[in-house]
Amino acid sequence: MNKREYINDKYYIEKVGIGKPLYFIGGGPGIDYVYLYKWFIELSNNRELIFYNQYGLNKDEETSFDILVDQLHTILISNNEKKDVLVHSFGSHLLFSVLSKYDDLNIDKIIMINPCPINYTEYIKSEEILFSKIPKSVIKKIEYFSSKNEKVSDINVMNLLLPYYLYQDVNINFCIYNNRMCEKINNEIVDFDFSSLIKNFKNDILLIKGDNDFINITSTLDIQIIAKRTVIYKECGHFAFAEKNDEVLSEIRKFLN
């Protein structure tokens, strides 16, 4: 049974299962945790899954990148127990930012699925690769929906973008996508470079990527060098956990056990 736990009366985590905590830090920014849930729920048979929900998803919630970093730190230290962490996409950037600012996190193993590039130059290149795939007709539709101040319009934006993130045809459900929050946060993350941080990692890392991800394999080379195991799936895009679900769950179980 799921348990929702509020922190500071502003944001919450969703818990399910029993066992050693496995924290999920999703992508975006501007996306709630729901898109991850169904692909990982099987792991709750012997782990407590804790899904982090970004503050600022709702229209009346002011947020910033610094708020997200401090928020995630608060969540990760709220339980002193040793914990494992799974990040997807932008979630890796958030985790790196917390680790570069704080040294009091009791993290054991880290699973990185389609993580962000480790520096800003590669980050910009990845954005350029993604948008080069999108036809002008689709970009016009995205611009139209982005101009509307409605929640349903933002979901339409994500649904239009999704095929250009994927290689396999899978159904990924987004409950909330806040396009304005996404643009705001992306404009605030500039000039970062996590190379030195990653080189000093002591944690065991499992790196999972798709060879058709718009984020180049070379942009995460520093992570590959230190990772305990790297898995790169052929005919797979940015959502490896959905496109190769059985294989990814198998890799995660072996890594965590």
XYZ file of C-alpha atoms in Angstrom:
257
model
C 0.000 0.000 0.000
C 1.351 3.433 -0.918
C 2.155 5.981 1.741
C 2.487 9.671 0.918
C 4.793 11.601 3.243
C 4.842 15.396 3.180
C 8.007 17.317 3.968
C 7.805 20.926 5.206
C 4.125 20.931 4.115
C 5.278 21.780 0.595
C 6.366 18.663 -1.240
C 6.129 14.962 -0.756
C 7.568 11.544 -1.371
C 5.558 8.462 -2.271
C 6.548 5.199 -0.547
C 5.668 1.626 -1.459
C 7.132 -1.717 -0.390
C 9.304 -2.892 2.506
C 13.070 -3.239 2.708
C 16.195 -1.152 2.150
C 15.177 2.234 0.685
C 15.617 2.834 -3.046
C 15.051 6.494 -3.916
C 13.851 7.505 -7.396
C 14.882 10.898 -8.768
C 13.091 11.499 -12.044
C 13.764 13.669 -15.039
C 12.351 16.831 -16.485
C 12.538 19.265 -14.928
C 8.812 19.811 -14.635
C 7.661 16.172 -14.591
C 6.152 14.328 -11.633
C 7.277 10.841 -10.586
C 4.256 9.020 -12.067
C 5.958 8.282 -15.407
C 8.460 6.049 -13.552
C 6.080 4.210 -11.267
C 4.664 1.309 -13.270
C 8.038 0.354 -14.753
C 9.648 -0.233 -11.346
C 6.819 -1.333 -9.046
C 7.962 -4.983 -9.260
C 11.015 -4.039 -7.212
C 8.772 -3.274 -4.212
C 8.601 -7.021 -3.441
C 11.806 -6.696 -1.421
C 12.666 -2.987 -1.424
C 11.029 0.176 -0.141
C 10.631 2.367 -3.219
C 10.614 6.100 -2.485
C 9.560 8.391 -5.331
C 10.626 12.033 -5.112
C 8.106 14.550 -6.471
C 9.563 17.894 -7.561
C 8.124 20.996 -5.950
C 6.963 23.599 -8.433
C 4.949 21.323 -10.710
C 1.690 23.087 -9.941
C 1.116 26.524 -11.441
C 0.869 28.280 -8.054
C 4.189 26.917 -6.766
C 7.207 29.168 -7.191
C 10.425 27.243 -7.646
C 14.043 27.556 -8.694
C 16.969 25.226 -9.294
C 18.397 26.053 -5.851
C 15.057 25.169 -4.261
C 15.063 21.786 -6.029
C 18.621 21.045 -4.864
C 17.874 21.939 -1.232
C 14.586 20.065 -1.398
C 16.229 16.875 -2.621
C 18.906 17.188 0.066
C 16.214 17.453 2.746
C 14.522 14.336 1.395
C 17.713 12.283 1.191
C 18.815 13.104 4.758
C 15.341 12.673 6.300
C 16.179 8.996 6.812
C 19.642 8.270 8.275
C 19.454 4.684 7.023
C 21.847 3.716 4.216
C 20.002 4.099 0.923
C 20.371 3.343 -2.772
C 19.410 5.906 -5.419
C 18.093 5.574 -8.976
C 18.215 8.608 -11.252
C 16.830 9.153 -14.721
C 17.844 11.938 -17.124
C 17.777 15.346 -15.357
C 17.585 13.467 -12.061
C 21.318 12.771 -12.367
C 22.017 16.507 -12.624
C 19.997 17.117 -9.463
C 21.836 14.383 -7.576
C 25.260 15.631 -8.714
C 24.288 19.147 -7.612
C 23.282 17.925 -4.149
C 26.485 15.882 -3.800
C 28.607 18.869 -4.841
C 26.935 21.075 -2.210
C 26.481 18.676 0.727
C 28.581 15.863 2.198
C 26.090 14.370 4.675
C 24.196 11.942 2.403
C 24.247 8.280 3.410
C 24.092 6.861 -0.126
C 25.248 3.353 -0.991
C 24.706 2.327 -4.641
C 23.651 4.569 -7.529
C 21.757 3.507 -10.659
C 21.945 5.981 -13.546
C 19.522 5.483 -16.427
C 20.053 7.769 -19.439
C 21.755 10.393 -17.253
C 22.383 13.987 -18.288
C 25.790 14.987 -19.653
C 28.362 15.819 -16.997
C 29.099 19.355 -18.224
C 27.157 22.249 -19.683
C 28.810 22.152 -23.110
C 27.649 18.579 -23.679
C 24.240 19.471 -22.225
C 23.719 22.120 -24.905
C 24.881 19.704 -27.622
C 22.318 17.159 -26.439
C 19.507 19.707 -26.643
C 20.598 20.562 -30.184
C 20.560 16.871 -31.152
C 17.052 16.427 -29.749
C 15.535 19.437 -31.487
C 17.255 18.628 -34.774
C 15.107 15.485 -34.867
C 11.817 17.343 -34.523
C 10.051 18.439 -37.764
C 9.152 22.115 -38.105
C 5.449 21.246 -38.236
C 5.711 19.614 -34.800
C 7.704 22.546 -33.408
C 4.890 24.886 -34.492
C 2.363 22.735 -32.617
C 4.604 22.752 -29.540
C 4.876 26.541 -29.697
C 1.086 26.793 -29.939
C 0.437 24.614 -26.902
C 3.252 26.313 -24.978
C 1.491 29.646 -25.461
C -1.627 28.315 -23.721
C -1.850 28.680 -19.948
C -3.489 25.329 -19.319
C -2.265 22.097 -17.747
C -3.642 20.010 -20.611
C -1.593 22.060 -23.076
C 1.629 21.153 -21.289
C 0.743 17.451 -21.439
C 0.156 17.911 -25.177
C 3.662 19.383 -25.469
C 5.195 16.315 -23.815
C 3.120 13.935 -25.930
C 4.342 15.702 -29.083
C 7.971 15.524 -27.915
C 7.942 11.947 -26.638
C 8.384 10.104 -29.984
C 11.679 11.950 -30.538
C 13.024 10.692 -27.205
C 12.172 7.062 -27.982
C 13.342 4.313 -30.291
C 10.831 1.678 -29.230
C 7.107 2.413 -29.392
C 6.088 2.318 -25.717
C 3.343 4.068 -23.781
C 4.756 6.363 -21.104
C 2.170 8.192 -19.022
C 2.801 11.688 -17.705
C 0.381 12.949 -15.072
C 1.965 16.404 -14.812
C 4.312 18.263 -17.115
C 4.972 21.919 -16.344
C 6.656 23.315 -19.460
C 7.184 26.765 -17.919
C 8.943 25.273 -14.917
C 11.100 23.209 -17.286
C 12.206 26.280 -19.220
C 12.855 28.284 -16.034
C 15.046 25.606 -14.427
C 16.955 24.913 -17.645
C 17.787 28.621 -17.905
C 19.212 28.542 -14.374
C 21.637 25.636 -14.823
C 24.648 27.137 -16.553
C 28.417 26.535 -16.562
C 28.331 23.323 -14.546
C 30.967 20.603 -14.746
C 30.783 17.510 -12.538
C 33.951 15.840 -13.886
C 36.017 16.214 -10.710
C 33.083 15.157 -8.530
C 32.534 11.989 -10.557
C 36.224 11.068 -10.588
C 36.184 11.043 -6.775
C 33.053 8.887 -6.479
C 33.386 5.989 -4.057
C 29.888 4.608 -4.719
C 29.186 1.576 -6.897
C 27.443 2.792 -10.058
C 25.297 0.981 -12.604
C 25.030 2.988 -15.829
C 22.253 2.138 -18.305
C 21.820 3.878 -21.665
C 20.247 3.441 -25.074
C 22.431 3.719 -28.151
C 19.762 5.908 -29.803
C 19.491 8.302 -26.879
C 19.742 11.955 -27.941
C 22.263 12.284 -25.097
C 25.464 10.993 -26.664
C 27.233 8.055 -25.069
C 30.470 10.073 -25.150
C 28.893 12.837 -23.032
C 28.753 10.415 -20.077
C 32.229 8.969 -20.622
C 33.469 10.030 -17.172
C 30.646 8.034 -15.604
C 31.421 4.996 -17.764
C 35.052 5.065 -16.622
C 34.184 4.725 -12.936
C 30.957 2.688 -13.216
C 31.004 -0.825 -11.806
C 28.892 -1.888 -14.792
C 27.782 -0.102 -17.970
C 24.951 -1.469 -20.119
C 24.216 0.103 -23.506
C 21.131 -1.259 -25.270
C 20.827 -1.285 -29.034
C 17.631 0.076 -30.601
C 16.832 1.979 -27.434
C 16.293 5.666 -26.726
C 16.058 7.955 -23.704
C 13.632 5.858 -21.650
C 15.598 2.605 -21.378
C 13.611 1.468 -18.330
C 10.444 1.422 -20.472
C 11.890 0.368 -23.823
C 13.909 -2.502 -22.305
C 11.950 -3.011 -19.095
C 12.613 -6.706 -18.402
C 16.321 -6.370 -19.133
C 16.685 -3.210 -17.017
C 14.898 -4.726 -14.013
C 17.110 -7.791 -14.258
C 20.259 -5.639 -14.292
C 19.022 -3.613 -11.314
C 18.251 -6.708 -9.243
C 21.695 -8.187 -9.890
C 23.383 -4.876 -9.093
C 21.504 -4.256 -5.860
C 21.813 -7.810 -4.593
